[in-house]
Coordinates of C-alpha atoms in Angstrom, one line a residue:
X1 CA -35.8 -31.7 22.4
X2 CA -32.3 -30.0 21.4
X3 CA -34.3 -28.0 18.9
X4 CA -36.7 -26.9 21.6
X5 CA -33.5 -26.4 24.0
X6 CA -31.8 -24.1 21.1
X7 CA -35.0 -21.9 20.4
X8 CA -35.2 -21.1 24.3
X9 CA -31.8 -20.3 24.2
X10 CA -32.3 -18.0 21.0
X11 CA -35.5 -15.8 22.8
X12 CA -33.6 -15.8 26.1
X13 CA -30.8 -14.0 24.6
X14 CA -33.9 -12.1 22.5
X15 CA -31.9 -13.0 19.3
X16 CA -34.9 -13.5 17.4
X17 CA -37.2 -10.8 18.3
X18 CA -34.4 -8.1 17.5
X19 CA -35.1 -6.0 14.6
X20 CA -32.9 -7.2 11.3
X21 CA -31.9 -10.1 13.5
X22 CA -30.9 -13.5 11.8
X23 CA -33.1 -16.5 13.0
X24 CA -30.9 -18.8 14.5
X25 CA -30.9 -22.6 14.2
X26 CA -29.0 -25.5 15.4
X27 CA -26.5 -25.1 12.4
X28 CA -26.5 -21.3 13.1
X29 CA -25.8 -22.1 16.7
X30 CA -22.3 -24.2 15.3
X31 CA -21.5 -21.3 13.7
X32 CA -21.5 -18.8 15.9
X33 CA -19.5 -20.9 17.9
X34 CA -16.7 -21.6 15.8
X35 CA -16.6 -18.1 14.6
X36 CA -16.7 -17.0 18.4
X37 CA -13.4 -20.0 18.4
X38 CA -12.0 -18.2 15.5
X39 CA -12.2 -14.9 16.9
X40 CA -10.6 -16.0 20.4
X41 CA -7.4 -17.2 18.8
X42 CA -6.6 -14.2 16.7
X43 CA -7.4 -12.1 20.0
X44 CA -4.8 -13.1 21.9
X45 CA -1.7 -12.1 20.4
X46 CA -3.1 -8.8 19.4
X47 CA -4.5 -8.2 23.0
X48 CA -0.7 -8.9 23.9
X49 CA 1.3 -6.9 21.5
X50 CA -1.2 -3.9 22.3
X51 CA -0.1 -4.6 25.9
X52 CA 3.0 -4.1 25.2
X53 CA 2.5 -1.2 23.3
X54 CA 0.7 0.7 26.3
X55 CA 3.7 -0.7 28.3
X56 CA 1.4 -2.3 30.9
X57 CA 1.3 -6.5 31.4
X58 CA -0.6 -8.6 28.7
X59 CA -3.4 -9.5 31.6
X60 CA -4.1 -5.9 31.4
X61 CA -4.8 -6.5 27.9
X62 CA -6.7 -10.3 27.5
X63 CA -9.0 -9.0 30.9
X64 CA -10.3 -5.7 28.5
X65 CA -10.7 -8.1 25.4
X66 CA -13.0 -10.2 27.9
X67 CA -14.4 -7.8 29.4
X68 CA -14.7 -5.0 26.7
X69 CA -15.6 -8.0 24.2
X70 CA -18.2 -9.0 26.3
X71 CA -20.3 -6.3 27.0
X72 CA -20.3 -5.1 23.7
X73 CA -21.7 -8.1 22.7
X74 CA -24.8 -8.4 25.1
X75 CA -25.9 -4.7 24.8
X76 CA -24.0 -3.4 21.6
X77 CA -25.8 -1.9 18.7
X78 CA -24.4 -3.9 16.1
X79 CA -24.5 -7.8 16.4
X80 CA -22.0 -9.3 14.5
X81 CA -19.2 -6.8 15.9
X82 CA -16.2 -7.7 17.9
X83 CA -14.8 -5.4 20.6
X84 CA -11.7 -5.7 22.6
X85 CA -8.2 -3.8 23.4
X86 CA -6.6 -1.8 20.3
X87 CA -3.6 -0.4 19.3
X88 CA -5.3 3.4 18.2
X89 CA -6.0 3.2 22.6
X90 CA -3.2 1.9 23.0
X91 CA -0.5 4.7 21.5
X92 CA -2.2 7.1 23.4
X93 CA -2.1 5.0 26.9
X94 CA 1.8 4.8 26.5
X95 CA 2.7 7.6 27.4
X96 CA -0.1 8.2 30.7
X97 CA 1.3 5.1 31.7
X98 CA 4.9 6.2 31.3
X99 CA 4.5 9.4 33.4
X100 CA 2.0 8.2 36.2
X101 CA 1.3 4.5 36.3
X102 CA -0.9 2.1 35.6
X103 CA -3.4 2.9 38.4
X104 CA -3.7 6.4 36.1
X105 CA -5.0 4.6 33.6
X106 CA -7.3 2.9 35.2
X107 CA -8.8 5.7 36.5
X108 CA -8.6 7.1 32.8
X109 CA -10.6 4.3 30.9
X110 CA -13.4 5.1 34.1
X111 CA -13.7 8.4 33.2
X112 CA -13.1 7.2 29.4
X113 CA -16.5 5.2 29.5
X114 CA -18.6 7.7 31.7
X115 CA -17.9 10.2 28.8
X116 CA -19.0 7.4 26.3
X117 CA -22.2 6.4 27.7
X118 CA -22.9 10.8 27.8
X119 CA -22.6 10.8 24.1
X120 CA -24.5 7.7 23.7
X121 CA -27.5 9.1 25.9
X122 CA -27.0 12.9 24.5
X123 CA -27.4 10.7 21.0
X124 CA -24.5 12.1 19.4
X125 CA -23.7 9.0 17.7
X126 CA -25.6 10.3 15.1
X127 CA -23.5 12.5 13.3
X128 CA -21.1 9.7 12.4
X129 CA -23.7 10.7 9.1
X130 CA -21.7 12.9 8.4
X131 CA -18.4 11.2 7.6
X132 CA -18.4 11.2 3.5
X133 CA -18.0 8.2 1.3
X134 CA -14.0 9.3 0.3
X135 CA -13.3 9.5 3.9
X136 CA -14.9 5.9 4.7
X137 CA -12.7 4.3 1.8
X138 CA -10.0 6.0 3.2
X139 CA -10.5 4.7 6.4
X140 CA -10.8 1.2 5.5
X141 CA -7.7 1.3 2.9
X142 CA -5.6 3.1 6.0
X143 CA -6.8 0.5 8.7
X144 CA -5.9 -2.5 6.5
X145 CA -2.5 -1.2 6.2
X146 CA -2.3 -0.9 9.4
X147 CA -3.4 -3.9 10.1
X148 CA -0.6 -5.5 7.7
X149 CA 2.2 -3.4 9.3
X150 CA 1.3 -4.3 12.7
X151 CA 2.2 -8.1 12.0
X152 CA 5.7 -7.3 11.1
X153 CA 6.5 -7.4 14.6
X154 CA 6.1 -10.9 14.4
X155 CA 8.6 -11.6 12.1
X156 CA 11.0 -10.2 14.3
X157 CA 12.8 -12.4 17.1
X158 CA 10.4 -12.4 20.0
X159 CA 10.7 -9.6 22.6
X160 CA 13.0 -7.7 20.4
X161 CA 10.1 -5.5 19.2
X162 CA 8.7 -5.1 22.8
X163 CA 12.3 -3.5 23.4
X164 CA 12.6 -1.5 21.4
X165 CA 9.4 0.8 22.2
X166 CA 7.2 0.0 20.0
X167 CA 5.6 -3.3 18.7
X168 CA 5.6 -2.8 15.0
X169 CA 9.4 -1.8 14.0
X170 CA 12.6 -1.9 15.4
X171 CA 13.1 -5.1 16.7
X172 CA 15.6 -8.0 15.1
X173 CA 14.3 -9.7 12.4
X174 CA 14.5 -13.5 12.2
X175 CA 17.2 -15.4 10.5
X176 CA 16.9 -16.7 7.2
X177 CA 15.7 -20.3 7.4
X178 CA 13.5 -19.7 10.5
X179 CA 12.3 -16.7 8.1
X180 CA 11.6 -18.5 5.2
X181 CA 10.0 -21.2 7.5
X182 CA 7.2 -18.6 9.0
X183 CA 6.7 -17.1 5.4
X184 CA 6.0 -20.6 4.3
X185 CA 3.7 -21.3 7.1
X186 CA 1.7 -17.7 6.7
X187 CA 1.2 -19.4 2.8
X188 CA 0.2 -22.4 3.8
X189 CA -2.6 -20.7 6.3
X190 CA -3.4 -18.0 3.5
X191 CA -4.3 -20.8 0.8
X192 CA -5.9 -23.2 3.6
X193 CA -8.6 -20.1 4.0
X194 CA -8.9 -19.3 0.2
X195 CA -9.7 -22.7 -0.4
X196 CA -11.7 -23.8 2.9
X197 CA -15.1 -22.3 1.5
X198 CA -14.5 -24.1 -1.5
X199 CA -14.2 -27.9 0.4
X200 CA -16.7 -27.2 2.8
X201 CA -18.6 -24.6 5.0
X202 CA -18.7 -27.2 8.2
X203 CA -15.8 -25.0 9.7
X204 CA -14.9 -21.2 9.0
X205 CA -12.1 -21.1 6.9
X206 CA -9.9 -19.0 9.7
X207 CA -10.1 -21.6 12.3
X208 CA -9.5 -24.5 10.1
X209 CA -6.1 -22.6 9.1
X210 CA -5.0 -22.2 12.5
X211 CA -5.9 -25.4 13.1
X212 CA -4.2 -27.4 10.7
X213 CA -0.9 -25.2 10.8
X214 CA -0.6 -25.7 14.3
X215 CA -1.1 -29.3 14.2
X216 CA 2.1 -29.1 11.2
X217 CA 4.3 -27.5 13.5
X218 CA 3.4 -28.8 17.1
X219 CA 3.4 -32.7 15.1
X220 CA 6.9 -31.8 13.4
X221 CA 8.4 -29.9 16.4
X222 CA 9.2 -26.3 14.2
X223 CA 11.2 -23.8 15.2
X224 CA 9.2 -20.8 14.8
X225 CA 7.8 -18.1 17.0
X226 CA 4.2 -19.2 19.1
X227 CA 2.4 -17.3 21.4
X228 CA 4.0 -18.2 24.2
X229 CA 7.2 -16.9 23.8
X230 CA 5.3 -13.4 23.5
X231 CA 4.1 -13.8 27.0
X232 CA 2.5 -16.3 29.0
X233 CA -1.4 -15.8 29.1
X234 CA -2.0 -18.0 32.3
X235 CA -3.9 -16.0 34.6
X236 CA -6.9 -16.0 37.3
X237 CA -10.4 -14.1 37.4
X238 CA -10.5 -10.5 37.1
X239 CA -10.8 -8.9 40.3
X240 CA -12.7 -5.7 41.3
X241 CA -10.0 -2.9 41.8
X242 CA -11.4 0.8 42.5
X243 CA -7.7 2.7 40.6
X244 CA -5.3 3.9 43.4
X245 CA -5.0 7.3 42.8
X246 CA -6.0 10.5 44.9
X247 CA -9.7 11.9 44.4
X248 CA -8.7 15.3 44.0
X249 CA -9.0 17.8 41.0
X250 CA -5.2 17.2 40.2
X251 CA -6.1 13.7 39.2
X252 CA -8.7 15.0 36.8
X253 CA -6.8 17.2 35.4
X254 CA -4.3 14.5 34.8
X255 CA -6.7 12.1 33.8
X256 CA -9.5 14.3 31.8
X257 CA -7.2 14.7 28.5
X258 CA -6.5 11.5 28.2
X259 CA -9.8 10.5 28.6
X260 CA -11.2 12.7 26.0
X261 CA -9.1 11.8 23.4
X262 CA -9.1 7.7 24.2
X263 CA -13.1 8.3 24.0
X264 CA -13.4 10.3 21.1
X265 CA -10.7 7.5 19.2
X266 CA -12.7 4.0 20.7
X267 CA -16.3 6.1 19.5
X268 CA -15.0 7.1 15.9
X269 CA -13.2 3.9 15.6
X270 CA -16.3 1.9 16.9
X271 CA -19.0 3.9 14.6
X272 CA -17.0 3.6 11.6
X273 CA -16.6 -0.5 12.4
X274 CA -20.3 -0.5 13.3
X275 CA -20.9 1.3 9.5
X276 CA -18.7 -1.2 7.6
X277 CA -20.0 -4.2 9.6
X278 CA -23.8 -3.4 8.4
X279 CA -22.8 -2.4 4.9
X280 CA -21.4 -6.6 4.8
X281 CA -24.2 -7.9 6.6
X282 CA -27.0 -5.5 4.9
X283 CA -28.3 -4.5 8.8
X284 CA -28.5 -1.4 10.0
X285 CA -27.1 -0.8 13.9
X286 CA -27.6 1.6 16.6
X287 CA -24.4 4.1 16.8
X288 CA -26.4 5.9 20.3
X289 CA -26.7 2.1 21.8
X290 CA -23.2 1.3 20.6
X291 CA -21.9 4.2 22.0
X292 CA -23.4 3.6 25.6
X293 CA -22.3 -0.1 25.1
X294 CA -19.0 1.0 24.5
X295 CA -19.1 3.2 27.5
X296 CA -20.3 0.4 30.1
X297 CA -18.0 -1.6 29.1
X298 CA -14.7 0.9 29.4
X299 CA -16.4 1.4 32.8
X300 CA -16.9 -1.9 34.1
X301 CA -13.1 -2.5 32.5
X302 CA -11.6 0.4 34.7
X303 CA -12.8 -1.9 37.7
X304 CA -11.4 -5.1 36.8
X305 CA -8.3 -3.8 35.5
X306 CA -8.4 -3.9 32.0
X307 CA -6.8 -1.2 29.6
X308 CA -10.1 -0.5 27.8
X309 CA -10.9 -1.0 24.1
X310 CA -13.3 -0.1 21.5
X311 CA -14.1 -1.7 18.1
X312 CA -11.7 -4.3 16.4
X313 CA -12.1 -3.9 12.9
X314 CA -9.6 -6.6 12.2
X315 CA -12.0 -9.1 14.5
X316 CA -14.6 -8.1 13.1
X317 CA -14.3 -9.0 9.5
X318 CA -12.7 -12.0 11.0
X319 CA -16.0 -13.0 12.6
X320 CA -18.6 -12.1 9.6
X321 CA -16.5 -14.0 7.2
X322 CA -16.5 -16.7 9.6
X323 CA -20.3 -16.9 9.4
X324 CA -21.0 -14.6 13.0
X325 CA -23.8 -12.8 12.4
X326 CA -25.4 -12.9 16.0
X327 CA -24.0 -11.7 19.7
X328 CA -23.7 -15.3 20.2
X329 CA -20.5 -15.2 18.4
X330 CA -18.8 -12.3 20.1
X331 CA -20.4 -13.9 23.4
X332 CA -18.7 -16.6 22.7
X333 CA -14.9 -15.3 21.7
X334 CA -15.3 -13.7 25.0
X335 CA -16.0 -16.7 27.3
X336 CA -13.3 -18.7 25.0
X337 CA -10.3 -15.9 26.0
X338 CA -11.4 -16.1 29.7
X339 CA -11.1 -19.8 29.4
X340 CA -7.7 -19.6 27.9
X341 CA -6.6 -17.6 30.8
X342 CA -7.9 -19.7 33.4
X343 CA -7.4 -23.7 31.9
X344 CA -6.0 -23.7 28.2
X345 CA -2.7 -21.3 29.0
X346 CA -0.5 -24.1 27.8
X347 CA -2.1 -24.9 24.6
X348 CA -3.1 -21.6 23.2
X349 CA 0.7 -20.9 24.1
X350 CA 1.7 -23.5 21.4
X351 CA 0.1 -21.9 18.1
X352 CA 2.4 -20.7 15.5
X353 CA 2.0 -16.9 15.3
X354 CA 2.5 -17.9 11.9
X355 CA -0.8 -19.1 11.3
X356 CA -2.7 -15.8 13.1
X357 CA -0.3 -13.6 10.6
X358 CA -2.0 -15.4 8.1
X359 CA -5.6 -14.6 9.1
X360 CA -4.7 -11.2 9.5
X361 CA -3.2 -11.2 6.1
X362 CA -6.5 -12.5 4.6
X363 CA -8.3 -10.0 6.7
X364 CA -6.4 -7.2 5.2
X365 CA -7.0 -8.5 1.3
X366 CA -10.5 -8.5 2.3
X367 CA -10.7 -5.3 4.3
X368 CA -8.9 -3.0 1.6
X369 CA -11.3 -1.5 -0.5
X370 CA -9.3 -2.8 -4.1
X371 CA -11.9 -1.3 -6.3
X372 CA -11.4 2.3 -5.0
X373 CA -7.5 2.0 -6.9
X374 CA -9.7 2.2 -10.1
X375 CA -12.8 4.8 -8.5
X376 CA -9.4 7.1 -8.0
X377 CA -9.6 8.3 -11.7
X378 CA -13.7 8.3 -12.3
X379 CA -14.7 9.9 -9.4
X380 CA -13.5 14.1 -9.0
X381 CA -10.3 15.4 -7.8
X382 CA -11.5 16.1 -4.2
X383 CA -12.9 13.4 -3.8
X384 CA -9.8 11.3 -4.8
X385 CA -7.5 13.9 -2.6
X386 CA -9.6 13.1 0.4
X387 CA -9.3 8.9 0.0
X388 CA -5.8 9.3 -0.3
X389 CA -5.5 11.9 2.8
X390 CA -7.6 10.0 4.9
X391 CA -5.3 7.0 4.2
X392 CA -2.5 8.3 4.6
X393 CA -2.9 10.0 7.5
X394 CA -4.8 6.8 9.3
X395 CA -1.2 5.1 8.9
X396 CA 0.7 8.0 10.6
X397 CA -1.0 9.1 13.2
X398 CA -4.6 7.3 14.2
X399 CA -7.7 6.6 13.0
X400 CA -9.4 9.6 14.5
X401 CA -7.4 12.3 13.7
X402 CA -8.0 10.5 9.9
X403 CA -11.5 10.8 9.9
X404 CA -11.6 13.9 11.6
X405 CA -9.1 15.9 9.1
X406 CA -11.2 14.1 6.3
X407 CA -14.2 15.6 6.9
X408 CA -13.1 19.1 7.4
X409 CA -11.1 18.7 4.4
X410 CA -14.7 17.0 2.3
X411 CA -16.5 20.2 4.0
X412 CA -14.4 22.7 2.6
X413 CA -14.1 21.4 -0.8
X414 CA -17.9 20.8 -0.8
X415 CA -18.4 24.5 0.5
X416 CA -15.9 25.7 -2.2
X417 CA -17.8 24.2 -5.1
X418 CA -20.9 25.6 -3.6
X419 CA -18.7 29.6 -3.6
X420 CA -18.0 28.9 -6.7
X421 CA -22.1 28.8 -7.8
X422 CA -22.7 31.9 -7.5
X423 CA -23.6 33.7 -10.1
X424 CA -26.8 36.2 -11.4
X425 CA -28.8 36.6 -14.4
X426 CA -29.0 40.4 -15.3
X427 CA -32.1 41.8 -17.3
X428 CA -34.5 44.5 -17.6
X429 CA -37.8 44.5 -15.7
X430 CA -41.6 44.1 -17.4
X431 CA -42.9 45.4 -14.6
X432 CA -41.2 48.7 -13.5
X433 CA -39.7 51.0 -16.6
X434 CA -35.6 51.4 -16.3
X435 CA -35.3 49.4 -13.5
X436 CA -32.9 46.6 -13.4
X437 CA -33.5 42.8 -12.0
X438 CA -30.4 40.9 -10.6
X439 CA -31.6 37.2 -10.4
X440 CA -29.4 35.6 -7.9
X441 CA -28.5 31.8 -8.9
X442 CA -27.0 29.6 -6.3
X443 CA -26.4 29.3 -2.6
X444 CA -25.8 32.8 -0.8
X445 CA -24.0 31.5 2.5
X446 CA -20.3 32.5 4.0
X447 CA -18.2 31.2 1.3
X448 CA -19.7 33.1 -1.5
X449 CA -20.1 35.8 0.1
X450 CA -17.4 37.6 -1.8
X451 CA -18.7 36.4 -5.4
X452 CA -22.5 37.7 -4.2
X453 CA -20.8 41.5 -3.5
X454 CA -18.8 41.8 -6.9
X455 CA -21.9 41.1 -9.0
X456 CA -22.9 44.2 -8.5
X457 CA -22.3 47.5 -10.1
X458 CA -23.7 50.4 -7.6
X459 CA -22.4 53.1 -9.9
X460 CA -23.7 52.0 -13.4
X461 CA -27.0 50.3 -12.5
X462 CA -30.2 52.4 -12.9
X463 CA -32.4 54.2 -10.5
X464 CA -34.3 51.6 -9.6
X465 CA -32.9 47.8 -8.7
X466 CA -34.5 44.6 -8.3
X467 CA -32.4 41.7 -6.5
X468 CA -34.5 38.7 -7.1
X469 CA -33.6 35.4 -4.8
X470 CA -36.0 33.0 -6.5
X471 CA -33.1 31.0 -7.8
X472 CA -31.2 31.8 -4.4
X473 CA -31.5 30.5 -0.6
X474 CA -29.8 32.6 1.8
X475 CA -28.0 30.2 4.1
X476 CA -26.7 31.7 7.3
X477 CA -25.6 35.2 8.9
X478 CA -22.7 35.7 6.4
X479 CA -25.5 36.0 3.8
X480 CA -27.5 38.4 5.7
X481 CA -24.9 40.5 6.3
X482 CA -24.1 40.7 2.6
X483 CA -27.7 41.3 1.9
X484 CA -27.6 44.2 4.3
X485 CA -24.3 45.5 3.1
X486 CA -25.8 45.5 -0.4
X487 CA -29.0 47.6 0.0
X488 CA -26.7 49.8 1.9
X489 CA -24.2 50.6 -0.6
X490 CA -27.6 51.5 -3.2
X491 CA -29.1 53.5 -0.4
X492 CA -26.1 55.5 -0.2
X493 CA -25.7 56.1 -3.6
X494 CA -29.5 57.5 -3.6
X495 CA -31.3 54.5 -5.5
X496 CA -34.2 52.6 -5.0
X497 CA -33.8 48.9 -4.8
X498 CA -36.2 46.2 -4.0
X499 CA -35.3 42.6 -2.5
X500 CA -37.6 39.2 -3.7
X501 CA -38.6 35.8 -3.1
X502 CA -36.7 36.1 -0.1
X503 CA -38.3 34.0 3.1
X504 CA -40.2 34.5 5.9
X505 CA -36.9 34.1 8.3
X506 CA -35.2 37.0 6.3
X507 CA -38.4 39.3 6.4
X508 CA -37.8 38.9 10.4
X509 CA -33.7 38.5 10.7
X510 CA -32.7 41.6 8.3
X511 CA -32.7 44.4 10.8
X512 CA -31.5 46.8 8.3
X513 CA -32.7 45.8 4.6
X514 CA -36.3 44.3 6.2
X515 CA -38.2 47.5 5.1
X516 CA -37.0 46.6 1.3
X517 CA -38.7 43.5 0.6
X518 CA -41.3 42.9 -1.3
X519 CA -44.1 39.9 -0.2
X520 CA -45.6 37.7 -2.4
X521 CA -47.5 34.6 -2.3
X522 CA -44.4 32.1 -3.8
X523 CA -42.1 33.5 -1.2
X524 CA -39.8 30.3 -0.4
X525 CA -40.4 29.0 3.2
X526 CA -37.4 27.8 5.0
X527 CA -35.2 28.0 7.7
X528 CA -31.6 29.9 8.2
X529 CA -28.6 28.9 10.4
X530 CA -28.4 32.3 12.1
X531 CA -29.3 34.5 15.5
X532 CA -29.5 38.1 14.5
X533 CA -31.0 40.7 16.5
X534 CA -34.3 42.0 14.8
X535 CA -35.4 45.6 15.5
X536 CA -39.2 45.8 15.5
X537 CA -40.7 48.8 14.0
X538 CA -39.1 49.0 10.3
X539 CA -39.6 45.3 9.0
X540 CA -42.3 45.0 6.7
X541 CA -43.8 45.3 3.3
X542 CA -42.8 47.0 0.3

């Protein structure tokens, strides 16, 4: 009967039918569970500190976790991800909610998740493709620093970080045997997880931590910092709220930057996660569903006043390694933090911060990419540069500007080393006496443009020249242009030349050179990244 009860409980929540979905059973069912458990915990105090951060109260926060955390997990396109508020939104938030108020940013994560579900619909998720392997390990290296540096706040006297601006620095550090108490108790939680697996798999290593810690210092009466004396989570419902601000075009152009930036960050952020996750797991996810996810649930969040959120890397390598491989588990996390606010307040309140720092500090051995210290020396220069850059830049400013300077950077090194290709093959022709045959080797396209020109030699070649692109593919308008510029400068000079295995786009988009081709049946057929005019009447064969 239970089994029966569990399988209808699977194909109402259409767990089974998904594509690439895990079958669930009744020990799959525990699992979820106590990841979801696991996941709830380590939510609260980082839904609070980002809070802080974005200088609105921590129900502001735990309602987008719910809410945020929630939706994502019904209708997201990666099961097995967690969602919830983050600090990437949240730097960015502090200062809207500095200058204009909260009911601003409400208003904000509205327009926030309208532009979300946009990209999601306009299927633009797609081009997360794009974002290079350097710039992924660079990514995950950056975010798992972060990730460490974040805890430091709570090593420092609570509220004395929340002071001071900012939630990760600044604050007054604890004294030295309350210190070395909470180091202690982050070990003891670190070597509980490492050597959980090893006892047993019954409970996820990162719960039975917690767990056990907090039973050590509620049992013993320790003096060390708890959640509570962050902020107390007790709270009520979420109630619908339409944001108090005007409905004028002032108000947009207050909120519309914001929102841009807070969307483009929670997508990036979110797509990236959703990448890592399914590398783990060995599932592929949808980044268009995601992103429409995403965007319903910022939406439904500006509602119930919630701060918004996107993708919580740290959560989400919290809940795979816990064994959360279904929505179940991220379903669940969510119904546990609700329940926290409304009925557990008081207990959740008791557990050692201690023993979360400790997950987190597990999470961020596991999340750092350790191997890529070595890859640094095999793989090229560039591609080193750009891990490092990437890194680096994810710890000083945010994850999107990272990823976003990364791939410019990995396009312009990759269309550098493509410049640099250029070359030709000079020879005499068997099948027209004195005349000269350039073969062109390598990509013709903007950045080798320059190299294409200086191959030539106008003034000593012979009467008659040949520029064959069999070894060539003319790329873009650039390349046209520099074709064009070519047979110009021989035209001028009063010799013949003659342009081959060019394709059928170039016979139409050369409006000056077209009359110099010659056809032939091996003509390459492809397409070229250009709109040029094409003037009818002098394009043909030679």
């Amino acid at each position: 009967m239970r089994r029966a009860l569990m399988a209808a409980f699977a194909d109402r929540l259409n767990l089974n039918d998904r594509p690439g979905a895990e079958k669930i059973t009744i020990a799959g069912i525990r699992i979820e569970v106590l990841s979801g458990l696991t996941v709830a915990l380590a939510l609260v105090p980082e839904a609070v500190a980002f809070a802080f951060v974005a200088g609105v109260h921590p129900l502001v926060g735990l309602y987008a976790a719910f809410i945020v955390g929630l939706i994502t997990a019904l209708i997201g396109g990666r099961p097995g991800m967690i969602s919830g508020a983050t600090g990437a939104l949240a730097v960015v938030m502090v200062s809207l909610v500095a200058q204009h108020g909260v009911e601003y940013l409400f208003a904000t994560v509205l327009v926030m998740g309208a532009i979300q579900i946009a990209v999601g619909i306009l299927r633009w998720g797609k081009f997360i493709r794009l974002v290079p392997h350097p710039v992924m390990l660079g990514f995950v290296n950056g975010l798992a620093i972060v990730i460490f540096l974040a805890q430091m706040s709570q090593f420092q006297v609570p509220g004395s970080a929340e002071a001071s601006g900012h939630g990760m620095s600044g604050g007054e550090w604890l004294a030295g045997g309350q210190m070395v108490l909470m180091l202690g108790l982050v070990a003891l939680t670190m070597a509980i997880i490492w050597v959980m697996p090893k006892l047993t798999n019954l409970i996820p290593a990162p719960l039975a931590g917690i767990g056990i810690v907090a039973i050590i210092v509620i049992a013993f009466g320790l003096d060390v910092p708890r959640v509570g004396d962050m902020a107390s989570i007790q709270g009520g419902l979420p109630t619908f709220h339409i944001p108090n601000v005007p409905f004028n075009w002032e108000t947009l152009e207050i909120v519309l930057p914001y929102a841009v930036i807070l969307a483009a960050i929670g997508l990036i952020e979110s797509l990236l996660t959703l990448n890592l996750v399914g590398e783990m797991t060995g599932k592929r996810g949808g980044s268009s569903q995601e992103c429409v996810a995403q965007g319903v649930a910022n939406t439904v969040t500006g509602f119930f006043g919630g701060m918004g959120g996107c993708a919580m890397i740290g959560q989400s390598m919290i809940n795979v390694k816990s064994g959360g491989r279904t929505r179940i588990a991220g379903v669940v996390a969510a119904l546990f933090l609700l329940s926290f606010i409304l009925f557990a307040s008081g207990l959740i309140e008791q557990i050692p911060l201690a023993a979360l720092v400790g997950v987190m500090f597990m999470v961020v051995i596991g999340t750092f990419a350790w191997n890529s210290i070595k890859l640094l020396a095999r793989v090229p220069r560039t591609d080193a540069f750009v891990t490092i850059l990437v890194t680096v830049v994810t710890v000083a400013t945010d994850l999107a500007t990272a990823v976003v300077v990364g791939v410019i950077v990995s396009a312009l090194a990759y269309a550098w080393q493509n410049a640099s290709r250029i070359h030709a093959i000079t020879r005499d022709s068997d099948s027209e006496k004195g005349a000269r045959v350039y073969e062109i080797q390598g990509p013709l396209f903007f950045g080798s443009v320059e190299g294409f020109i200086e191959l030539f030699d106008v003034e000593n070649d012979p009467d008659t020249v040949i520029i064959d692109f069999a070894g060539s593919r003319v790329a873009d308008q650039s390349a046209l242009q520099a074709i064009e510029a070519m047979a110009s400068k021989y035209e001028a000079a009063g010799k013949r030349i003659q342009l081959r295995h060019l394709s059928r786009d170039c016979h139409q988009l050369l409006s000056k050179a077209g009359h110099l081709m010659v056809d032939s049946d091996d003509d390459p057929d492809y397409q070229i990244a250009a709109e040029y005019s094409v003037r009818t009447g002098i394009i043909g064969g030679h």
